[in-house]
mmCIF file of C-alpha atoms and ligand atoms in Angstrom:
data_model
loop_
_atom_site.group_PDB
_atom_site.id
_atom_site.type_symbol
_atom_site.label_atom_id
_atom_site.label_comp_id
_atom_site.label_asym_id
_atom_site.label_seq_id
_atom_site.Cartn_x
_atom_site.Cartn_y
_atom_site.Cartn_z
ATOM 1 C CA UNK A 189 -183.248 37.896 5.260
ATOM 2 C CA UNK A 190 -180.656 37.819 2.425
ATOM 3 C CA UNK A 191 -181.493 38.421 -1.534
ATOM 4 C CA UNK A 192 -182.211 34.620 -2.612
ATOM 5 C CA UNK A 193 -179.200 32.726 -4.401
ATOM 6 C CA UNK A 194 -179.531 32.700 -7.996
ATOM 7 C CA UNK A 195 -177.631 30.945 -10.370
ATOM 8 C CA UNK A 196 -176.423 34.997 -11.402
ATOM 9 C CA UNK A 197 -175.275 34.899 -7.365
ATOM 10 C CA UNK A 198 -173.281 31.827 -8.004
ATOM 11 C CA UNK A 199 -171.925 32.809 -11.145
ATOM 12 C CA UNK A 200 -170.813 36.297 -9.875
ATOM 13 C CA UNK A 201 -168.843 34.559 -6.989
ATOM 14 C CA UNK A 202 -167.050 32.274 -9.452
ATOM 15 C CA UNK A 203 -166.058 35.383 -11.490
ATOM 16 C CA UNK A 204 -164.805 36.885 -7.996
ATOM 17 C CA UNK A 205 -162.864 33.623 -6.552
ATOM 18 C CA UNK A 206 -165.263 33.667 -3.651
ATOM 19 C CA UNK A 207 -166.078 30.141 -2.719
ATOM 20 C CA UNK A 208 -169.790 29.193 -2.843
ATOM 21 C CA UNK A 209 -170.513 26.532 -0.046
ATOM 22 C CA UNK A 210 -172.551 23.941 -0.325
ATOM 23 C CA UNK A 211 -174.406 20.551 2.043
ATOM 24 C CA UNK A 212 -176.762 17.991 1.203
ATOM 25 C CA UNK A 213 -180.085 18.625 3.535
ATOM 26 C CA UNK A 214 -183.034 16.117 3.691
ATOM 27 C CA UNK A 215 -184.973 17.410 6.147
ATOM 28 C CA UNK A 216 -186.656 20.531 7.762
ATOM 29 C CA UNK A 217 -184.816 21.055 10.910
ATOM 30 C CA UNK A 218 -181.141 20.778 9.493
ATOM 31 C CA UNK A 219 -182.107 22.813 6.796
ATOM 32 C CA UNK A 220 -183.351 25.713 9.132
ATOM 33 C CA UNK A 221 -179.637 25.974 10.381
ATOM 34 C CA UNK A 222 -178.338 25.706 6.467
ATOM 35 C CA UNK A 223 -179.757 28.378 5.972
ATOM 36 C CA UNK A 224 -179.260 30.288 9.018
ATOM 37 C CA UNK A 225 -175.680 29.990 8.543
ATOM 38 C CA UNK A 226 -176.035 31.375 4.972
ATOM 39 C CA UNK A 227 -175.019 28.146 2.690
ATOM 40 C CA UNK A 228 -175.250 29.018 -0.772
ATOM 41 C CA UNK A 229 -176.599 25.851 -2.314
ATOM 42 C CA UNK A 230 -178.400 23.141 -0.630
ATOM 43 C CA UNK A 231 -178.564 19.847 -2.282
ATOM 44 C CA UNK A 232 -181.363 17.464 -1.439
ATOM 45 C CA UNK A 233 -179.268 14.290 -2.251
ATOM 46 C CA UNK A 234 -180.545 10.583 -3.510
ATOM 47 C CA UNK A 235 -177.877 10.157 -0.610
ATOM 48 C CA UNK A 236 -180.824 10.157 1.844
ATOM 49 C CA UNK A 237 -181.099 6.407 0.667
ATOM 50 C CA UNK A 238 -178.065 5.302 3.326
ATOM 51 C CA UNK A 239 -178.207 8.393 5.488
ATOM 52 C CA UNK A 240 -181.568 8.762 6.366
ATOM 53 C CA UNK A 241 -183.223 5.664 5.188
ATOM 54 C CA UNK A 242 -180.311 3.169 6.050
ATOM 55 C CA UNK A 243 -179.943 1.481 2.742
ATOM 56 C CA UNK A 244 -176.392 0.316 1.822
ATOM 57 C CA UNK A 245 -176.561 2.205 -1.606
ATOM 58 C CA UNK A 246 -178.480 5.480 -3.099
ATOM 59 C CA UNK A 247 -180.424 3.338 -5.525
ATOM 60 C CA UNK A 248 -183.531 2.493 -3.536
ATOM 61 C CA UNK A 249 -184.477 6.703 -3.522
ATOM 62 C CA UNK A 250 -187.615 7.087 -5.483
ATOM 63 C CA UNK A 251 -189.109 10.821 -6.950
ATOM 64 C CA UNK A 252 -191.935 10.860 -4.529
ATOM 65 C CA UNK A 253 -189.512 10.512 -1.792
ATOM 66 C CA UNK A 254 -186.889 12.961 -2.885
ATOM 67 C CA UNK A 255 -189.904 15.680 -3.993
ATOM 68 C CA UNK A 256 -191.529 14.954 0.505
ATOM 69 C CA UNK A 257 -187.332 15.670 1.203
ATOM 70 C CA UNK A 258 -186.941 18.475 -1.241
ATOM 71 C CA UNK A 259 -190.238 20.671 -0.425
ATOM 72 C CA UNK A 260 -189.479 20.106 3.548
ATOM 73 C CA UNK A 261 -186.136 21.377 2.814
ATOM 74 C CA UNK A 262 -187.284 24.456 0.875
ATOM 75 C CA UNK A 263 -190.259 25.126 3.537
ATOM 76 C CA UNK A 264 -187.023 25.578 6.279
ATOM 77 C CA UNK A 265 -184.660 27.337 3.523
ATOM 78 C CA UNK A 266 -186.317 30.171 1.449
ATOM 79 C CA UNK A 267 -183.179 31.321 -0.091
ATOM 80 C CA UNK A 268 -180.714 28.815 -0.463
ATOM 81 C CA UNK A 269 -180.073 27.831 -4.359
ATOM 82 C CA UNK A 270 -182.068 24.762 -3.990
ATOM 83 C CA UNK A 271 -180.915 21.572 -6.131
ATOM 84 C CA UNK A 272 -183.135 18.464 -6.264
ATOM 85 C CA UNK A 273 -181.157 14.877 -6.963
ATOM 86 C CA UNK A 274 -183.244 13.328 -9.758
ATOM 87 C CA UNK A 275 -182.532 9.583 -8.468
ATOM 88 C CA UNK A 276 -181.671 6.054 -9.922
ATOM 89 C CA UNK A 277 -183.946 5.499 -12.879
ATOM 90 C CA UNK A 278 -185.977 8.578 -12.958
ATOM 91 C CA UNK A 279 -184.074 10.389 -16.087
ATOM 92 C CA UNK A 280 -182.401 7.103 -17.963
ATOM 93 C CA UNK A 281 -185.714 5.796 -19.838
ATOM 94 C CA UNK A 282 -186.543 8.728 -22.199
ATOM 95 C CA UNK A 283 -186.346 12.144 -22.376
ATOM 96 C CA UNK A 284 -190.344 12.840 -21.479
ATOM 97 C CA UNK A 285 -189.685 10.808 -17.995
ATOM 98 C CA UNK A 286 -186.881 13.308 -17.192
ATOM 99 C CA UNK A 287 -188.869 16.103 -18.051
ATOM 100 C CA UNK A 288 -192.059 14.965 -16.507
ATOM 101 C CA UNK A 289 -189.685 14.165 -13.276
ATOM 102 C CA UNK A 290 -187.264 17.163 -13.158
ATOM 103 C CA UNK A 291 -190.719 19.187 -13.553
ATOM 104 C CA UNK A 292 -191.823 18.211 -10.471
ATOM 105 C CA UNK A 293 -188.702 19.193 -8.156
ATOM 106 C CA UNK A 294 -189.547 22.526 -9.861
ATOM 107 C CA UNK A 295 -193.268 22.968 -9.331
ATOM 108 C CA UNK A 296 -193.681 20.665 -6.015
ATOM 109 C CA UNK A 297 -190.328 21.409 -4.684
ATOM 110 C CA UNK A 298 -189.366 24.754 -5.028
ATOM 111 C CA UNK A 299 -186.058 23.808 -6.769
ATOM 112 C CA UNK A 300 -183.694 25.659 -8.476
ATOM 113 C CA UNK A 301 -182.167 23.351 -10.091
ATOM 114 C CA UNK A 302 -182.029 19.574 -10.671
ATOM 115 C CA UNK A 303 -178.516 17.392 -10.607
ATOM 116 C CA UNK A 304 -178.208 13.680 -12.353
ATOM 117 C CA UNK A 305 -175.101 11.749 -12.877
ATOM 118 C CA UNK A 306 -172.990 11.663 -16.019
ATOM 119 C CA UNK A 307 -171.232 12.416 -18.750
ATOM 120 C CA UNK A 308 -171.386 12.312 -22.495
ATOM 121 C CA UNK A 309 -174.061 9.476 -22.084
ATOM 122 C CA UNK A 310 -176.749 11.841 -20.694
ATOM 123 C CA UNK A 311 -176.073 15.227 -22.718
ATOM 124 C CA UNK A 312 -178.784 14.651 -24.634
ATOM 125 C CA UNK A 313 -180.879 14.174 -21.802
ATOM 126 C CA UNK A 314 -179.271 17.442 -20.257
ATOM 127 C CA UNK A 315 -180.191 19.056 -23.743
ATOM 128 C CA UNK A 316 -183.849 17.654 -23.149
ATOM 129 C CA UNK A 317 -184.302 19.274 -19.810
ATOM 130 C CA UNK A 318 -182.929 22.396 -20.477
ATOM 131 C CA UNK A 319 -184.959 22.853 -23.374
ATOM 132 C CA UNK A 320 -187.872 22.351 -21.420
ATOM 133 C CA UNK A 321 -186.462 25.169 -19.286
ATOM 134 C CA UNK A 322 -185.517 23.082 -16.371
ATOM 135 C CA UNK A 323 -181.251 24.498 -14.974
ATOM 136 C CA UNK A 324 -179.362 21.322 -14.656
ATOM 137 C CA UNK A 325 -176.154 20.425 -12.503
ATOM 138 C CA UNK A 326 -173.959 17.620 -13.638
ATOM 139 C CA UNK A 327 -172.305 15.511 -11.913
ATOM 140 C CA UNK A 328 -169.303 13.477 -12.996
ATOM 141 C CA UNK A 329 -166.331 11.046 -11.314
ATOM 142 C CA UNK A 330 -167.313 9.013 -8.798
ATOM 143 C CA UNK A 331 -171.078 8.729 -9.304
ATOM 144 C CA UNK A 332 -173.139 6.467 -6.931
ATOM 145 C CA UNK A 333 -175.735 5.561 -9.091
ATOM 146 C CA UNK A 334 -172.957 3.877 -11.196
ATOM 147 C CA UNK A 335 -171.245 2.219 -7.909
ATOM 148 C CA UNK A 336 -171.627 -1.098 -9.744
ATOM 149 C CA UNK A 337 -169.808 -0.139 -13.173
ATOM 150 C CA UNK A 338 -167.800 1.258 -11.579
ATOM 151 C CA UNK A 339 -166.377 -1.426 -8.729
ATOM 152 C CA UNK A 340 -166.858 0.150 -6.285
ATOM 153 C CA UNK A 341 -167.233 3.742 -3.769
ATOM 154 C CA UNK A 342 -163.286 4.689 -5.323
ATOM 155 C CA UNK A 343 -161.522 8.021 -6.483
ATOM 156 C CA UNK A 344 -161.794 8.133 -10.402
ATOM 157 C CA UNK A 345 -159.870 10.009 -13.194
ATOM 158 C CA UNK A 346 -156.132 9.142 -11.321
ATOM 159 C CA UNK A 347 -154.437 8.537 -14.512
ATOM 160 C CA UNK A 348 -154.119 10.614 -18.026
ATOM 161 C CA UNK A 349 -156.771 8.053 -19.558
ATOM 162 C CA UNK A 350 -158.723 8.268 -17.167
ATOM 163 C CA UNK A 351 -158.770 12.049 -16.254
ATOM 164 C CA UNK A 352 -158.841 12.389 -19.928
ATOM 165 C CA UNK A 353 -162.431 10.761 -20.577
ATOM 166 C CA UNK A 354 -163.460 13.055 -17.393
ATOM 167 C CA UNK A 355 -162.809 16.509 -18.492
ATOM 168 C CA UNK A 356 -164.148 15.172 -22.028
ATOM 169 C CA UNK A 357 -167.754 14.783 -20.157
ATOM 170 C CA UNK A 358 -167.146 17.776 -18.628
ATOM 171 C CA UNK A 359 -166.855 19.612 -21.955
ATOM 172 C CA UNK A 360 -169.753 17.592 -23.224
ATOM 173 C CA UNK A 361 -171.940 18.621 -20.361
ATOM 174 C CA UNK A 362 -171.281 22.321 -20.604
ATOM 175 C CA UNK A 363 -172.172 22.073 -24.662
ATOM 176 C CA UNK A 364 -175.188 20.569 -23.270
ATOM 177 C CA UNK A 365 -175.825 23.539 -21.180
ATOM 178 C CA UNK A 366 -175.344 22.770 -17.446
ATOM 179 C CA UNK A 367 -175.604 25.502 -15.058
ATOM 180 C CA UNK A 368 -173.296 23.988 -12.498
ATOM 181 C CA UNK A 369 -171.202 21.138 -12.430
ATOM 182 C CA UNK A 370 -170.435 18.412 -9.709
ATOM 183 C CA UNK A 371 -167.040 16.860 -9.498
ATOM 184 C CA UNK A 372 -166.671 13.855 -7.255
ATOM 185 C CA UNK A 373 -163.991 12.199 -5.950
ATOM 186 C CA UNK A 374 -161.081 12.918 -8.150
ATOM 187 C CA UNK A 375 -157.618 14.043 -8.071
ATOM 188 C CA UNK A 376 -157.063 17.659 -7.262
ATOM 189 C CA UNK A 377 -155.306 18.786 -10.313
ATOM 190 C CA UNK A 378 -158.524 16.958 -12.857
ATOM 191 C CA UNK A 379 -160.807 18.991 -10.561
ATOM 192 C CA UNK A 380 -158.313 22.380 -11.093
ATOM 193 C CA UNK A 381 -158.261 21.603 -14.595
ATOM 194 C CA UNK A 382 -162.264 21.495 -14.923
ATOM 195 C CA UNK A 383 -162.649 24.205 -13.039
ATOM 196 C CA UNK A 384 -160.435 26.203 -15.120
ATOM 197 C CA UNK A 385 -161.749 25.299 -18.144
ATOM 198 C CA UNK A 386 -165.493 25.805 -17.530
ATOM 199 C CA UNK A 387 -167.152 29.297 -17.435
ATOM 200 C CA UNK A 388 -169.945 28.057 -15.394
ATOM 201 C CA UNK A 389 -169.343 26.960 -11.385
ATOM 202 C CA UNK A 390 -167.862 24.263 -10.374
ATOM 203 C CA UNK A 391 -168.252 22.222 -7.147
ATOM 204 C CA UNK A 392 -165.949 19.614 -6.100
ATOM 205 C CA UNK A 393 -166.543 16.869 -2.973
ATOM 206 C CA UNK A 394 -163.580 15.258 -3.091
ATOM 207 C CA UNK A 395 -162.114 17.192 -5.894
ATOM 208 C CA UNK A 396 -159.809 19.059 -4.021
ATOM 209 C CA UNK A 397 -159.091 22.761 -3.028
ATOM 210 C CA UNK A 398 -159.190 24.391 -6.260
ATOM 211 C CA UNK A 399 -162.978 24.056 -7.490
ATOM 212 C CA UNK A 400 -164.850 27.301 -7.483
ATOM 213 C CA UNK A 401 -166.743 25.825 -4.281
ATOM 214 C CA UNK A 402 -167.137 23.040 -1.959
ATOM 215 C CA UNK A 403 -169.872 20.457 -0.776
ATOM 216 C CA UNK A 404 -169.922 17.607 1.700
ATOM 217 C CA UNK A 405 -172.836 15.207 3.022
ATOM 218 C CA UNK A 406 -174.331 17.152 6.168
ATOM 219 C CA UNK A 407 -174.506 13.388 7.558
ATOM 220 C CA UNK A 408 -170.498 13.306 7.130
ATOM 221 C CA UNK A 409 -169.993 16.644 8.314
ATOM 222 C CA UNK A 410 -171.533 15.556 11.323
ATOM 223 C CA UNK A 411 -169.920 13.140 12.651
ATOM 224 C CA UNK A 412 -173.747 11.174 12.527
ATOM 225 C CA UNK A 413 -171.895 7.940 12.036
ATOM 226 C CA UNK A 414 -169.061 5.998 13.737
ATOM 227 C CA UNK A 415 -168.976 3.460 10.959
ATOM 228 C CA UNK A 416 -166.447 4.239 7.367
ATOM 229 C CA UNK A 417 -165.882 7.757 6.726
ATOM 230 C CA UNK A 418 -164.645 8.751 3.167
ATOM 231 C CA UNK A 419 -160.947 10.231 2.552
ATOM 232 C CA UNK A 420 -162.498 13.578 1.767
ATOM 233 C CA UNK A 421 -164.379 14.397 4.361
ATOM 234 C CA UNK A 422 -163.677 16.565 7.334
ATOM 235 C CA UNK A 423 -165.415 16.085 10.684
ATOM 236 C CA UNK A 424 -166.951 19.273 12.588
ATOM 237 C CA UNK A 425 -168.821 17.756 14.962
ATOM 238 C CA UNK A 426 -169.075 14.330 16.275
ATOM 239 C CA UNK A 427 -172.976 14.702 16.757
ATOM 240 C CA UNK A 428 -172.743 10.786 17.563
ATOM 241 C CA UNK A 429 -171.013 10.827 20.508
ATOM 242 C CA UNK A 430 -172.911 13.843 21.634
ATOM 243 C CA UNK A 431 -176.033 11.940 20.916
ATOM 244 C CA UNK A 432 -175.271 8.962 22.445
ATOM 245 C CA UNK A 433 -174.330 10.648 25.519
ATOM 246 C CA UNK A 434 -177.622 12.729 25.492
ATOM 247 C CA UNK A 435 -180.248 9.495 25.271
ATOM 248 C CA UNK A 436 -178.085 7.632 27.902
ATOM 249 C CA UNK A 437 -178.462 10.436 30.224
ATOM 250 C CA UNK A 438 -182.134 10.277 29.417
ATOM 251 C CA UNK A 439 -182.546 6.676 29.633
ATOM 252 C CA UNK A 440 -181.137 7.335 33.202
ATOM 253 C CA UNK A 441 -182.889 10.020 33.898
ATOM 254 C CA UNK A 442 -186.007 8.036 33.519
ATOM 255 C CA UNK A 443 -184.776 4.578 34.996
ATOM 256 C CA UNK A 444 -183.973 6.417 38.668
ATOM 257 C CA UNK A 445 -187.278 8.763 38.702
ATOM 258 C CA UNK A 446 -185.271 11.931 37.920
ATOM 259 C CA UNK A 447 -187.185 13.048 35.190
ATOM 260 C CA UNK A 448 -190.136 14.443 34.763
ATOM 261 C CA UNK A 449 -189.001 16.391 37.858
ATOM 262 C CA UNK A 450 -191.499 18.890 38.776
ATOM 263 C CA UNK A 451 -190.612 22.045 36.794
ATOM 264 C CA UNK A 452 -191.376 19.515 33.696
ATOM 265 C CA UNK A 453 -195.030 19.079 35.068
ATOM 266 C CA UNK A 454 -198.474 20.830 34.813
ATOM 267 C CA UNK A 455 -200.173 22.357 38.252
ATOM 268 C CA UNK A 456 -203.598 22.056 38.815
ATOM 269 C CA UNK A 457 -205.536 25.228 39.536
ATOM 270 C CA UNK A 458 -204.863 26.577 43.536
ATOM 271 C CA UNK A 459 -207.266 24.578 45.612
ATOM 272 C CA UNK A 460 -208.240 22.085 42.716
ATOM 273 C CA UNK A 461 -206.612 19.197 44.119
ATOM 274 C CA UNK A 462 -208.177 19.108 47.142
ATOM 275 C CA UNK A 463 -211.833 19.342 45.311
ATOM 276 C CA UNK A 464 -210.940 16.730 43.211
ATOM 277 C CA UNK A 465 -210.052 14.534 46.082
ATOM 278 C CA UNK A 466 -213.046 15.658 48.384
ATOM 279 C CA UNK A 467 -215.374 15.136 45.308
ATOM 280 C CA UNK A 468 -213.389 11.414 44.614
ATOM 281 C CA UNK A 469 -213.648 10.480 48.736
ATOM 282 C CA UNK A 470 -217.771 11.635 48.398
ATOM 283 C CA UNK A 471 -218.490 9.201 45.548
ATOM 284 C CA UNK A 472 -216.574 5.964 45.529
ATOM 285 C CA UNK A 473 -215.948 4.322 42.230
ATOM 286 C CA UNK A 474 -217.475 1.006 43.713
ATOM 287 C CA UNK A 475 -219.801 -0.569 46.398
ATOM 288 C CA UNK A 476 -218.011 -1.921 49.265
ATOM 289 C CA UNK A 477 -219.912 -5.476 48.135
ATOM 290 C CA UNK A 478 -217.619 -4.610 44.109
ATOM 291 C CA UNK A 479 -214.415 -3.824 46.246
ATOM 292 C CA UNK A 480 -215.253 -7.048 48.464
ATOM 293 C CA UNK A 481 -215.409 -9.266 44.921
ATOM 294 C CA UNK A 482 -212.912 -7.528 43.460
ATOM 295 C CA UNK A 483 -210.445 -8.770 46.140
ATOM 296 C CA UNK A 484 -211.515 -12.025 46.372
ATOM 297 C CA UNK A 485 -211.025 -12.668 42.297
HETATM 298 O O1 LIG B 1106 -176.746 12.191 -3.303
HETATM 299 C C1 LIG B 1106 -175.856 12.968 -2.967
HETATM 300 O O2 LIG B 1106 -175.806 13.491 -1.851
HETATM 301 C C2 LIG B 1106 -174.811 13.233 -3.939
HETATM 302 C C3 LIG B 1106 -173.483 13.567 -3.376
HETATM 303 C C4 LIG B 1106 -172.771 12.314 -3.039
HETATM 304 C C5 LIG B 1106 -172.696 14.349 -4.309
HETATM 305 O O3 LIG B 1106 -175.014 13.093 -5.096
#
């Protein structure tokens, strides 16, 4: 087994230009090949909402669901840098909330670190958590939990204003004392800019080529779903079609008797049948007179 991924690890490989790699994982199984493959970072995202749980947006996750997601994920990857998704509503309130809900990603979870969305507007939150000795990753552009300030699932930061505000949470984030950073869905030269600025690693998804490493939505990655795919992402599988075709050929199995074929089924003892059948034949189930009624119901 490798040495576990520290935030020292991820740091190291920013100082070397070695990209650190990183997927979203909600679940055991998926996460068993995550880390099999060696991913640094796994994120358990609030994007389990609409990938796992079929909602149209992340905002229905709540804490006890992402902590079930997080501590399955952490059960099937040991030592992956493990980052919980604090979801919609569980670190706006007040500080203590944040705390009280980052905590438990740490001490139910196993995480390493916890990620919420935002810039200036939640440094003092940041400040709050780290404080209370929890690592933080930002995450700023296009941030889901904002989809309805901000119009809409579209790139952010594409002109100077724009970008300009961006790398000013950036800068506010890192004061705040963020561990990692998140870019999403911005032009490629705001995320080289960020990444260039900031001593701490930075990972784009749709931030283009330049950020110190790279994450997408397993989900995406996939190929899961036939339906919209973002700009960004890059298909390595197309695990629907390959799904599809699997359950058809099961459905069909089933529908014309080929399966269970007999390799697929449990033998009896040698000889056992044919006691079982002698001992059946000796001591009918019912009297010719119950068989008689039975008929004539
Ligand atoms: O929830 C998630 O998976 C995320 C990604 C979209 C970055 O936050």
């Amino acid at each position: 087994m490798r040495d576990k991924v520290t935030i020292g690890t991820l740091r190291a490989k920013k100082a070397n230009r070695e990209p650190i790699t990183m997927l979203t994982a909600y679940d055991y199984p998926t996460a068993l090949i995550e880390e099999k493959v060696g991913l640094d970072i796994i994120l358990v995202g609030d994007s389990l909402a609409m990938t796992v749980l079929g909602y149209d947006s992340t905002l229905p996750a709540t804490m006890d669901i992402m902590v079930e997601h997080a501590a399955a994920v952490r059960r099937a990857a040991p030592t992956a840098f493990l980052v919980g998704d604090m979801p919609y509503m569980s670190y706006q309130v007040n500080h203590e909330e944040a705390i009280r809900n980052a905590g438990r990603f740490m001490a139910q979870a196993g995480c390493d670190a916890v990620k919420l969305e935002g810039g200036r507007n939640v440094a003092d939150t940041v400040q709050a958590l780290v404080k209370a000795t929890i690592p933080v990753m930002g995450h700023i552009g296009l941030t889901p939990q904002s989809i309805a300030a901000l119009g809409g699932f579209k790139a952010q930061g594409r002109d100077t204003d724009a970008a300009l505000e961006i790398i000013e949470d950036a800068r506010a984030l890192h004061e705040a004392g963020i561990s990692l950073l998140l870019l999403e869905g911005l032009p490629p030269e705001v995320g080289a800019i960020i990444t260039e600025e900031l001593p701490i690693p930075v990972i784009g998804i749709g931030a283009g080529p330049d950020c110190d490493g790279q994450l997408l939505i397993v989900h995406d990655a996939l190929g899961f779903f036939d339906r919209f795919t973002p700009k960004f992402v890059k298909k390595y599988a197309n695990m629907n079609k390959i799904l599809t075709e699997a359950l058809e050929a099961y459905r069909d199995d089933v529908l014309r008797g080929a399966f269970p074929a007999p390799e697929h089924c449990y033998t009896m003892k040698p000889g056992e049948v044919e006691r079982l059948q002698a001992r059946l034949a000796e001591k009918p189930r019912f009297s010719p007179a119950e068989e008689t009624e039975m008929r004539n119901r």
